[in-house]
Short mmCIF file of C-alpha atoms in Angstrom, two decimals:
data_model
loop_
_atom_site.label_atom_id
_atom_site.label_comp_id
_atom_site.label_asym_id
_atom_site.label_seq_id
_atom_site.Cartn_x
_atom_site.Cartn_y
_atom_site.Cartn_z
CA UNK A 1 145.71 99.61 30.14
CA UNK A 2 146.60 98.09 33.49
CA UNK A 3 147.45 99.75 36.78
CA UNK A 4 150.04 98.20 39.06
CA UNK A 5 149.65 98.75 42.80
CA UNK A 6 149.83 96.92 46.10
CA UNK A 7 146.64 95.91 47.92
CA UNK A 8 146.95 94.63 51.47
CA UNK A 9 150.61 93.81 50.89
CA UNK A 10 150.10 91.94 47.60
CA UNK A 11 151.24 93.33 44.25
CA UNK A 12 148.40 93.34 41.72
CA UNK A 13 147.79 94.49 38.15
CA UNK A 14 144.25 95.81 37.61
CA UNK A 15 142.46 96.75 34.41
CA UNK A 16 141.85 100.48 34.17
CA UNK A 17 138.33 100.79 32.81
CA UNK A 18 138.06 104.44 33.76
CA UNK A 19 136.40 103.57 37.05
CA UNK A 20 137.17 104.16 40.68
CA UNK A 21 139.39 102.39 43.15
CA UNK A 22 136.19 101.09 44.77
CA UNK A 23 135.07 99.52 41.48
CA UNK A 24 138.42 97.81 41.05
CA UNK A 25 138.63 96.51 44.61
CA UNK A 26 135.14 95.01 44.60
CA UNK A 27 134.68 93.94 40.96
CA UNK A 28 138.20 92.80 40.07
CA UNK A 29 139.64 91.65 43.38
CA UNK A 30 136.44 90.68 45.21
CA UNK A 31 137.36 92.73 48.28
CA UNK A 32 133.93 93.06 49.86
CA UNK A 33 135.00 94.69 53.13
CA UNK A 34 135.10 97.96 51.17
CA UNK A 35 131.43 98.96 51.01
CA UNK A 36 129.51 100.97 48.43
CA UNK A 37 127.11 103.13 50.41
CA UNK A 38 126.76 106.19 48.19
CA UNK A 39 129.18 106.12 45.23
CA UNK A 40 130.14 108.36 43.62
CA UNK A 41 129.03 110.87 46.27
CA UNK A 42 131.99 110.24 48.56
CA UNK A 43 129.91 111.22 51.59
CA UNK A 44 129.19 108.14 53.72
CA UNK A 45 132.76 106.96 54.30
CA UNK A 46 131.87 103.26 53.94
CA UNK A 47 134.51 102.75 51.23
CA UNK A 48 137.38 104.40 53.14
CA UNK A 49 140.77 102.73 52.69
CA UNK A 50 144.34 103.82 53.37
CA UNK A 51 146.50 104.94 50.45
CA UNK A 52 150.13 105.05 51.52
CA UNK A 53 148.83 105.14 55.08
CA UNK A 54 146.43 108.06 54.61
CA UNK A 55 142.60 107.73 54.61
CA UNK A 56 141.05 107.96 51.16
CA UNK A 57 137.46 107.58 50.02
CA UNK A 58 137.72 104.91 47.33
CA UNK A 59 134.53 105.74 45.39
CA UNK A 60 135.85 109.16 44.33
CA UNK A 61 139.44 108.02 43.78
CA UNK A 62 140.15 107.10 40.13
CA UNK A 63 142.04 103.82 39.93
CA UNK A 64 144.80 105.39 37.84
CA UNK A 65 145.51 107.87 40.65
CA UNK A 66 146.85 105.09 42.89
CA UNK A 67 149.21 103.54 40.34
CA UNK A 68 152.36 102.38 42.10
CA UNK A 69 150.94 103.09 45.54
CA UNK A 70 150.00 100.95 48.52
CA UNK A 71 146.30 100.46 49.33
CA UNK A 72 145.25 99.00 52.68
CA UNK A 73 141.72 97.84 53.43
CA UNK A 74 140.45 96.81 56.85
CA UNK A 75 141.56 93.26 55.97
CA UNK A 76 145.18 94.37 55.63
CA UNK A 77 145.50 96.60 58.69
CA UNK A 78 148.28 95.66 61.13
CA UNK A 79 146.80 92.91 63.27
CA UNK A 80 147.51 94.60 66.60
CA UNK A 81 145.89 97.89 65.63
CA UNK A 82 142.92 96.23 63.93
CA UNK A 83 142.28 93.83 66.83
CA UNK A 84 142.41 96.67 69.36
CA UNK A 85 139.81 98.60 67.39
CA UNK A 86 137.58 95.57 66.83
CA UNK A 87 137.73 94.58 70.50
CA UNK A 88 136.79 98.10 71.55
CA UNK A 89 133.91 98.25 69.06
CA UNK A 90 132.52 94.96 70.36
CA UNK A 91 132.95 96.04 73.98
CA UNK A 92 131.07 99.31 73.44
CA UNK A 93 128.37 98.08 71.07
CA UNK A 94 129.77 100.43 68.43
CA UNK A 95 128.60 98.35 65.47
CA UNK A 96 125.09 97.09 64.75
CA UNK A 97 124.59 96.23 61.07
CA UNK A 98 128.34 96.53 60.43
CA UNK A 99 128.09 98.18 57.02
CA UNK A 100 129.84 101.41 57.97
CA UNK A 101 132.43 100.11 60.42
CA UNK A 102 135.17 98.79 58.08
CA UNK A 103 135.63 102.29 56.68
CA UNK A 104 135.55 103.83 60.14
CA UNK A 105 138.15 101.35 61.35
CA UNK A 106 140.46 102.28 58.47
CA UNK A 107 140.22 105.97 59.28
CA UNK A 108 140.75 105.46 63.01
CA UNK A 109 143.67 103.10 62.34
CA UNK A 110 145.49 105.98 60.64
CA UNK A 111 145.48 107.96 63.91
CA UNK A 112 148.52 108.27 66.06
CA UNK A 113 148.11 106.87 69.56
CA UNK A 114 146.56 109.26 72.04
CA UNK A 115 143.59 110.43 69.99
CA UNK A 116 141.05 112.07 72.29
CA UNK A 117 137.32 112.60 71.93
CA UNK A 118 137.75 115.78 69.84
CA UNK A 119 140.15 114.07 67.43
CA UNK A 120 137.93 111.01 67.02
CA UNK A 121 134.84 113.14 66.46
CA UNK A 122 136.70 115.16 63.82
CA UNK A 123 137.67 111.96 62.01
CA UNK A 124 134.08 110.79 61.99
CA UNK A 125 132.94 113.90 60.08
CA UNK A 126 133.78 111.95 56.94
CA UNK A 127 131.43 109.10 57.89
CA UNK A 128 127.79 108.28 58.52
CA UNK A 129 126.56 105.71 61.03
CA UNK A 130 122.79 105.54 61.32
CA UNK A 131 122.52 102.66 63.79
CA UNK A 132 124.55 103.46 66.88
CA UNK A 133 123.98 107.14 67.59
CA UNK A 134 127.72 107.86 67.40
CA UNK A 135 128.53 108.00 71.11
CA UNK A 136 129.46 104.31 71.31
CA UNK A 137 131.66 104.73 68.23
CA UNK A 138 133.46 107.69 69.79
CA UNK A 139 133.96 105.83 73.06
CA UNK A 140 135.32 102.79 71.22
CA UNK A 141 137.71 104.89 69.15
CA UNK A 142 139.11 106.67 72.18
CA UNK A 143 139.40 103.40 74.11
CA UNK A 144 141.38 101.78 71.30
CA UNK A 145 143.63 104.72 70.50
CA UNK A 146 144.45 106.03 73.97
CA UNK A 147 147.47 104.05 75.24
CA UNK A 148 146.57 104.82 78.84
CA UNK A 149 143.45 102.66 78.56
CA UNK A 150 142.91 99.00 77.79
CA UNK A 151 141.76 98.63 74.16
CA UNK A 152 138.57 96.91 75.24
CA UNK A 153 137.92 99.07 78.28
CA UNK A 154 134.37 100.45 78.27
CA UNK A 155 133.98 104.19 77.98
CA UNK A 156 132.11 106.39 80.46
CA UNK A 157 128.73 104.92 81.28
CA UNK A 158 129.33 101.74 79.27
CA UNK A 159 129.16 98.30 80.88
CA UNK A 160 131.72 95.54 80.61
CA UNK A 161 131.18 93.21 77.66
CA UNK A 162 128.99 90.17 78.07
CA UNK A 163 130.28 86.78 76.99
CA UNK A 164 126.86 85.37 76.16
CA UNK A 165 126.57 85.92 72.42
CA UNK A 166 123.12 84.33 72.32
CA UNK A 167 121.70 87.00 74.61
CA UNK A 168 123.35 89.74 72.56
CA UNK A 169 121.88 88.47 69.32
CA UNK A 170 118.45 87.98 70.89
CA UNK A 171 118.45 91.60 72.09
CA UNK A 172 119.71 92.84 68.70
CA UNK A 173 116.99 90.91 66.86
CA UNK A 174 114.35 92.23 69.27
CA UNK A 175 115.38 95.85 68.76
CA UNK A 176 116.23 95.63 65.06
CA UNK A 177 113.25 93.57 64.00
CA UNK A 178 115.27 90.90 62.15
CA UNK A 179 117.77 88.19 63.09
CA UNK A 180 121.16 89.81 63.62
CA UNK A 181 124.71 88.71 64.26
CA UNK A 182 126.83 90.35 66.95
CA UNK A 183 130.61 90.19 67.28
CA UNK A 184 133.97 90.80 65.65
CA UNK A 185 132.94 89.56 62.19
CA UNK A 186 130.14 92.13 62.12
CA UNK A 187 132.56 94.94 62.99
CA UNK A 188 134.74 93.82 60.08
CA UNK A 189 131.81 94.09 57.66
CA UNK A 190 131.13 90.38 57.32
CA UNK A 191 127.41 90.55 58.02
CA UNK A 192 126.33 88.76 54.85
CA UNK A 193 125.19 91.72 52.77
CA UNK A 194 123.64 90.71 49.45
CA UNK A 195 125.99 92.80 47.32
CA UNK A 196 128.88 90.99 49.04
CA UNK A 197 127.53 87.44 48.82
CA UNK A 198 126.43 87.41 45.18
CA UNK A 199 128.40 84.77 43.22
CA UNK A 200 131.38 86.07 41.27
CA UNK A 201 130.40 86.56 37.64
CA UNK A 202 126.77 87.36 38.41
CA UNK A 203 125.16 89.92 36.12
CA UNK A 204 124.40 93.27 37.75
CA UNK A 205 121.15 95.20 37.31
CA UNK A 206 120.32 98.79 38.24
CA UNK A 207 117.08 100.79 37.84
CA UNK A 208 117.01 102.58 34.48
CA UNK A 209 114.73 105.41 35.61
CA UNK A 210 111.95 104.35 33.24
CA UNK A 211 110.48 101.49 35.21
CA UNK A 212 112.88 98.78 34.05
CA UNK A 213 116.41 97.63 34.86
CA UNK A 214 119.67 97.91 32.95
CA UNK A 215 121.78 94.74 33.08
CA UNK A 216 125.53 94.39 32.49
CA UNK A 217 128.54 92.35 33.54
CA UNK A 218 129.61 94.76 36.30
CA UNK A 219 128.09 97.49 38.43
CA UNK A 220 130.24 100.08 36.71
CA UNK A 221 129.03 98.95 33.28
CA UNK A 222 125.37 98.81 34.36
CA UNK A 223 125.54 102.32 35.73
CA UNK A 224 127.19 103.53 32.54
CA UNK A 225 124.20 102.19 30.58
CA UNK A 226 121.80 104.42 32.51
CA UNK A 227 124.17 107.39 32.62
CA UNK A 228 124.28 107.52 36.41
CA UNK A 229 125.64 110.74 37.84
CA UNK A 230 126.25 111.86 41.40
CA UNK A 231 123.15 113.00 43.26
CA UNK A 232 122.63 116.57 44.30
CA UNK A 233 121.84 118.55 47.39
CA UNK A 234 119.08 121.01 46.65
CA UNK A 235 119.66 123.57 49.35
CA UNK A 236 115.88 124.00 49.48
CA UNK A 237 114.28 124.53 52.86
CA UNK A 238 112.37 121.53 54.13
CA UNK A 239 108.74 122.32 54.81
CA UNK A 240 105.73 120.21 55.87
CA UNK A 241 103.59 119.37 52.80
CA UNK A 242 100.27 118.96 54.67
CA UNK A 243 98.30 121.79 56.26
CA UNK A 244 97.15 121.51 59.85
CA UNK A 245 93.39 120.81 59.92
CA UNK A 246 91.15 123.76 60.72
CA UNK A 247 89.93 123.92 64.31
CA UNK A 248 90.47 125.26 67.80
CA UNK A 249 93.49 123.32 68.98
CA UNK A 250 95.51 123.33 72.17
CA UNK A 251 98.52 122.06 70.25
CA UNK A 252 99.50 121.55 66.61
CA UNK A 253 102.34 119.81 64.83
CA UNK A 254 103.35 119.38 61.18
CA UNK A 255 106.24 117.25 59.92
CA UNK A 256 107.91 116.52 56.60
CA UNK A 257 109.05 113.37 54.84
CA UNK A 258 112.07 111.81 56.53
CA UNK A 259 114.67 109.61 54.83
CA UNK A 260 115.33 106.50 56.98
CA UNK A 261 119.00 106.82 56.06
CA UNK A 262 120.02 103.17 56.31
CA UNK A 263 123.56 102.65 55.03
CA UNK A 264 123.31 99.46 52.99
CA UNK A 265 121.59 100.29 49.68
CA UNK A 266 118.91 97.76 48.68
CA UNK A 267 120.40 94.71 46.99
CA UNK A 268 119.31 91.15 46.22
CA UNK A 269 120.63 88.38 44.01
CA UNK A 270 118.85 85.37 42.57
CA UNK A 271 119.60 82.34 40.43
CA UNK A 272 117.16 81.33 37.67
CA UNK A 273 114.19 79.66 39.30
CA UNK A 274 115.60 80.33 42.76
CA UNK A 275 114.69 82.44 45.76
CA UNK A 276 116.17 85.94 45.97
CA UNK A 277 118.47 86.86 48.83
CA UNK A 278 117.16 89.22 51.48
CA UNK A 279 117.97 92.93 51.18
CA UNK A 280 118.03 93.10 54.99
CA UNK A 281 121.21 91.09 55.63
CA UNK A 282 122.37 92.06 59.14
CA UNK A 283 120.14 95.08 59.70
CA UNK A 284 116.43 95.82 59.70
CA UNK A 285 116.76 99.20 57.95
CA UNK A 286 114.35 100.59 60.57
CA UNK A 287 111.51 98.88 58.70
CA UNK A 288 112.09 100.85 55.51
CA UNK A 289 113.07 97.87 53.32
CA UNK A 290 109.85 95.94 53.89
CA UNK A 291 108.74 96.74 50.33
CA UNK A 292 112.17 96.84 48.67
CA UNK A 293 111.99 96.38 44.89
CA UNK A 294 115.32 94.52 44.75
CA UNK A 295 114.23 90.89 45.46
CA UNK A 296 111.41 90.84 42.91
CA UNK A 297 113.66 92.45 40.31
CA UNK A 298 116.45 89.94 40.95
CA UNK A 299 114.08 87.01 40.50
CA UNK A 300 112.46 88.42 37.37
CA UNK A 301 115.78 89.31 35.73
CA UNK A 302 117.42 85.98 36.62
CA UNK A 303 114.62 84.16 34.84
CA UNK A 304 114.71 86.58 31.92
CA UNK A 305 118.46 86.25 31.35
CA UNK A 306 118.89 82.65 32.43
CA UNK A 307 121.73 83.68 34.74
CA UNK A 308 122.33 84.80 38.30
CA UNK A 309 121.53 88.50 38.65
CA UNK A 310 122.35 90.95 41.42
CA UNK A 311 119.84 93.81 41.53
CA UNK A 312 121.24 96.79 43.38
CA UNK A 313 120.07 100.34 44.02
CA UNK A 314 122.36 103.35 44.07
CA UNK A 315 122.04 105.84 46.88
CA UNK A 316 120.02 108.11 44.60
CA UNK A 317 117.72 105.20 43.73
CA UNK A 318 117.16 104.55 47.44
CA UNK A 319 116.10 108.15 47.98
CA UNK A 320 113.77 108.19 44.96
CA UNK A 321 112.27 104.71 45.34
CA UNK A 322 112.63 103.82 49.02
CA UNK A 323 109.94 104.23 51.65
CA UNK A 324 109.94 107.37 53.78
CA UNK A 325 108.42 108.30 57.09
CA UNK A 326 105.05 109.80 56.11
CA UNK A 327 104.48 113.50 56.85
CA UNK A 328 101.69 114.44 59.25
CA UNK A 329 99.79 117.58 60.27
CA UNK A 330 97.75 117.40 63.46
CA UNK A 331 95.72 119.44 65.87
CA UNK A 332 94.73 118.20 69.33
CA UNK A 333 92.45 119.57 72.02
CA UNK A 334 93.24 119.67 75.71
CA UNK A 335 91.31 116.42 76.26
CA UNK A 336 93.48 114.49 73.80
CA UNK A 337 90.99 114.39 70.96
CA UNK A 338 91.75 115.90 67.60
CA UNK A 339 92.56 115.29 63.96
CA UNK A 340 95.75 113.90 62.46
CA UNK A 341 96.18 114.26 58.73
CA UNK A 342 98.80 111.99 57.17
CA UNK A 343 100.03 111.04 53.71
CA UNK A 344 98.01 108.07 52.52
CA UNK A 345 99.89 105.01 53.78
CA UNK A 346 98.60 101.44 54.27
CA UNK A 347 98.33 100.63 57.98
CA UNK A 348 99.02 104.13 59.23
CA UNK A 349 95.53 104.74 60.67
CA UNK A 350 95.79 101.62 62.82
CA UNK A 351 99.26 102.68 63.98
CA UNK A 352 98.01 106.11 65.07
CA UNK A 353 95.00 104.60 66.86
CA UNK A 354 97.22 102.27 68.89
CA UNK A 355 98.71 105.25 70.75
CA UNK A 356 96.15 108.02 70.17
CA UNK A 357 92.63 106.55 70.15
CA UNK A 358 91.15 110.04 70.46
CA UNK A 359 92.67 111.17 67.17
CA UNK A 360 90.63 111.04 64.00
CA UNK A 361 92.95 110.02 61.16
CA UNK A 362 92.50 111.63 57.77
CA UNK A 363 94.64 110.08 55.06
CA UNK A 364 95.32 112.57 52.29
CA UNK A 365 96.87 112.25 48.85
CA UNK A 366 100.20 114.02 48.78
CA UNK A 367 102.46 114.20 45.76
CA UNK A 368 105.73 112.82 47.01
CA UNK A 369 107.93 109.77 47.52
CA UNK A 370 106.53 106.43 48.75
CA UNK A 371 105.79 106.11 52.44
CA UNK A 372 105.46 103.17 54.80
CA UNK A 373 103.90 102.51 58.19
CA UNK A 374 106.75 100.03 58.79
CA UNK A 375 109.31 102.81 59.20
CA UNK A 376 110.31 103.09 62.85
CA UNK A 377 107.19 103.71 64.99
CA UNK A 378 105.50 105.63 62.15
CA UNK A 379 102.08 106.94 63.17
CA UNK A 380 101.98 105.84 66.77
CA UNK A 381 105.13 107.82 67.67
CA UNK A 382 103.55 110.99 66.30
CA UNK A 383 100.42 110.31 68.36
CA UNK A 384 102.47 109.58 71.48
CA UNK A 385 104.52 112.75 71.02
CA UNK A 386 101.39 114.89 70.67
CA UNK A 387 99.89 113.46 73.85
CA UNK A 388 103.18 113.92 75.73
CA UNK A 389 103.16 117.55 74.66
CA UNK A 390 99.63 117.95 76.00
CA UNK A 391 100.64 116.44 79.34
CA UNK A 392 103.53 118.88 79.57
CA UNK A 393 101.17 121.81 78.93
CA UNK A 394 98.75 120.62 81.63
CA UNK A 395 101.55 120.39 84.17
CA UNK A 396 102.56 123.98 83.46
CA UNK A 397 105.48 125.26 81.39
CA UNK A 398 108.58 123.06 81.88
CA UNK A 399 111.86 124.68 82.89
CA UNK A 400 113.31 126.51 79.90
CA UNK A 401 115.47 124.26 77.79
CA UNK A 402 114.88 121.03 79.71
CA UNK A 403 112.03 118.54 79.62
CA UNK A 404 111.13 114.96 80.47
CA UNK A 405 108.71 112.67 78.64
CA UNK A 406 107.66 109.06 79.18
CA UNK A 407 106.31 106.88 76.38
CA UNK A 408 105.11 103.29 76.33
CA UNK A 409 105.12 101.49 73.00
CA UNK A 410 101.87 99.74 71.98
CA UNK A 411 103.75 96.43 71.70
CA UNK A 412 105.41 96.82 75.11
CA UNK A 413 108.48 98.59 76.42
CA UNK A 414 108.65 101.96 78.14
CA UNK A 415 111.22 104.75 78.07
CA UNK A 416 111.59 107.94 80.07
CA UNK A 417 113.76 110.60 78.45
CA UNK A 418 115.11 113.91 79.71
CA UNK A 419 116.58 116.27 77.11
CA UNK A 420 118.44 119.52 77.68
CA UNK A 421 118.78 122.08 74.88
CA UNK A 422 120.78 125.31 74.72
CA UNK A 423 119.45 128.72 73.61
CA UNK A 424 120.38 127.90 70.00
CA UNK A 425 118.04 124.91 70.09
CA UNK A 426 120.77 122.26 70.08
CA UNK A 427 120.53 119.32 72.44
CA UNK A 428 123.39 119.26 74.95
CA UNK A 429 122.45 116.23 77.06
CA UNK A 430 120.12 113.25 76.85
CA UNK A 431 119.27 110.87 79.66
CA UNK A 432 117.12 107.80 79.05
CA UNK A 433 115.75 105.21 81.46
CA UNK A 434 114.33 102.13 79.77
CA UNK A 435 112.05 99.44 81.17
CA UNK A 436 113.18 96.56 78.99
CA UNK A 437 112.56 93.57 81.22
CA UNK A 438 115.47 91.14 81.03
CA UNK A 439 118.40 93.03 79.49
CA UNK A 440 119.81 89.90 77.76
CA UNK A 441 122.92 91.93 76.93
CA UNK A 442 123.49 95.39 78.39
CA UNK A 443 126.06 96.46 75.80
CA UNK A 444 123.75 95.76 72.86
CA UNK A 445 120.72 97.21 74.65
CA UNK A 446 122.52 100.47 75.40
CA UNK A 447 123.75 100.69 71.81
CA UNK A 448 120.24 100.41 70.39
CA UNK A 449 118.83 102.89 72.89
CA UNK A 450 121.57 105.39 72.05
CA UNK A 451 120.91 104.95 68.33
CA UNK A 452 117.18 105.53 68.80
CA UNK A 453 117.87 108.68 70.82
CA UNK A 454 120.14 110.04 68.08
CA UNK A 455 117.49 109.41 65.42
CA UNK A 456 114.83 111.13 67.53
CA UNK A 457 116.96 114.24 68.06
CA UNK A 458 117.46 114.55 64.32
CA UNK A 459 113.79 113.93 63.54
CA UNK A 460 112.72 116.90 65.64
CA UNK A 461 115.54 119.35 64.96
CA UNK A 462 117.32 118.77 61.66
CA UNK A 463 116.04 115.92 59.51
CA UNK A 464 113.78 116.30 56.52
CA UNK A 465 113.61 115.78 52.78
CA UNK A 466 113.12 118.53 50.21
CA UNK A 467 110.62 117.42 47.54
CA UNK A 468 109.83 119.28 44.33
CA UNK A 469 106.37 120.11 42.97
CA UNK A 470 106.30 116.84 41.04
CA UNK A 471 106.86 114.85 44.21
CA UNK A 472 110.45 113.92 43.42
CA UNK A 473 113.00 114.14 46.26
CA UNK A 474 115.53 116.88 45.61
CA UNK A 475 117.95 116.00 48.40
CA UNK A 476 119.74 112.97 46.98
CA UNK A 477 123.00 113.07 48.90
CA UNK A 478 123.85 111.54 52.26
CA UNK A 479 124.73 114.92 53.76
CA UNK A 480 121.51 116.65 52.70
CA UNK A 481 119.07 114.87 55.01
CA UNK A 482 120.16 116.58 58.22
CA UNK A 483 121.34 113.48 60.10
CA UNK A 484 123.32 114.63 63.13
CA UNK A 485 127.06 114.11 62.96
CA UNK A 486 129.17 112.67 65.77
CA UNK A 487 130.35 116.00 67.11
CA UNK A 488 126.79 117.41 67.02
CA UNK A 489 125.38 114.49 69.02
CA UNK A 490 125.31 115.10 72.78
CA UNK A 491 126.19 112.54 75.43
CA UNK A 492 123.43 109.97 75.92
CA UNK A 493 123.24 108.45 79.39
CA UNK A 494 121.31 105.17 79.41
CA UNK A 495 119.87 103.66 82.59
CA UNK A 496 118.28 100.23 82.76
CA UNK A 497 115.36 100.02 85.16
CA UNK A 498 115.48 97.03 87.48
CA UNK A 499 113.22 94.32 86.10
CA UNK A 500 111.15 92.04 88.35
CA UNK A 501 112.47 88.50 88.59
CA UNK A 502 111.37 86.49 85.59
CA UNK A 503 110.20 89.52 83.62
CA UNK A 504 110.38 88.85 79.87
CA UNK A 505 112.56 90.95 77.64
CA UNK A 506 110.75 93.62 75.60
CA UNK A 507 111.95 95.93 72.84
CA UNK A 508 112.51 99.54 73.90
CA UNK A 509 114.16 101.23 70.91
CA UNK A 510 110.91 102.58 69.49
CA UNK A 511 109.70 103.74 72.90
CA UNK A 512 113.05 105.52 73.31
CA UNK A 513 112.67 107.12 69.90
CA UNK A 514 109.25 108.53 70.78
CA UNK A 515 110.22 109.59 74.32
CA UNK A 516 113.36 111.45 73.22
CA UNK A 517 111.45 113.12 70.39
CA UNK A 518 108.74 114.24 72.79
CA UNK A 519 111.19 115.53 75.40
CA UNK A 520 113.16 117.41 72.74
CA UNK A 521 110.01 119.00 71.36
CA UNK A 522 108.85 120.09 74.80
CA UNK A 523 112.30 121.44 75.71
CA UNK A 524 112.26 123.52 72.52
CA UNK A 525 108.93 125.09 73.52
CA UNK A 526 106.63 122.95 71.33
CA UNK A 527 107.32 124.60 67.95
CA UNK A 528 104.52 123.89 65.44
CA UNK A 529 106.67 122.35 62.70
CA UNK A 530 109.62 119.97 62.33
CA UNK A 531 112.44 120.10 61.58
CA UNK A 532 113.08 123.11 63.75
CA UNK A 533 116.53 123.71 62.24
CA UNK A 534 117.54 126.03 65.06
CA UNK A 535 121.17 126.54 64.26
CA UNK A 536 121.62 122.84 63.58
CA UNK A 537 123.85 121.63 60.72
CA UNK A 538 122.27 120.84 57.36
#
């Protein structure tokens, strides 16, 4: 059976294999601007398209449901509307890896002119952006959709765009940890993601749940072989799995596993005898893809089958197999000495020692998902936060609901953060001053700082992963990890400290992450466990 419809103004007949509109767009038409971030969960918004002008999540839309209708991807948006949005996103630094933005652009393009902050934030409830911290996305959307403002006009607190792309990409690479592109092509989703660049006709492999991979002609067929079903949200309360060490402590803290939450699922393709493509593409995944299983699987399967193979993880596979931030449980004395217990993780003891030399690290065996010391500032951020909490206690109780913390990263870069929280424990304002040396590009720098602040707020207040007694993650859906949504993310004011002439550029995202986490914790009254979940959305 075939389904006739119009895609980006062109009439097409597509085979109905019982799959989704997303399957048909990517597998049959090769439309790679429509991204698969969580199918068939329908929760990340990366596959959003317009159906007869209305936003629709393609991964949960059966192909047969759009028979005779008009489908518009970001590639087919009216040029004027699309260019206005892209220009605004570039001007505000509202796209970093670029995986989520095509879907966001489609949804925003469906707005009538005059959309304000509230309307844009409401639209973004259907999306997840892990990189930018939302505020730049909101500013860009308002700038593009409000006819009283120039489409590329910066929002409040945002600088004018810089024309030097080299500086922008150098700053992005410094903060993201890998070479990154910056510009309009990135906003349009053309960042070179492995699942997009695999040759047409490549075999597709997915984990089979038993330690091997199922291989088929298409992603839909491969998933059918393993009986893939949509992941679940457990509803279980997140709790720290490690007990605080016994002792007389001035301050204690226990945390849970945290899902890095990168949007592009691990993917890599390889020709027989060749080198596999990188699963990182245009984003560093906050260090969490350093041990991705996709490249090795692609190489092994390409040689086994004598054909090009694309190995790709589903969102559920990412949660089960991907590296997490290791949980810790620590007690510190007033002099900064103490004990930090952490899930056994290669390199974590050295990371803790780099920021907390007075802490004795005890690695313990914990039944749970894999962990990595490569995940953003893992180990040293926890040590820095504990010491910042001690400093706050020595200086006397901070004003209720507001605190400031300063953190210097072991590799350089310093951030000072002030966080204000309301009586319900929700952050209402964040102010960050960063000492980054040469800015290179202020727009990109502010974007990365804002994203790090957003991640830190979630780490302390809402983010965590429920794990069952067998160590298997129970929260397999995008919405179950507690990542703050756009409308729950407060304004983030970013100030760039004046650098001495000739000062080299240094990364400040991780220092920002630790400083905002520390200030949030202090403002909340130093609760002994994270996430605090004080009235925050889950």
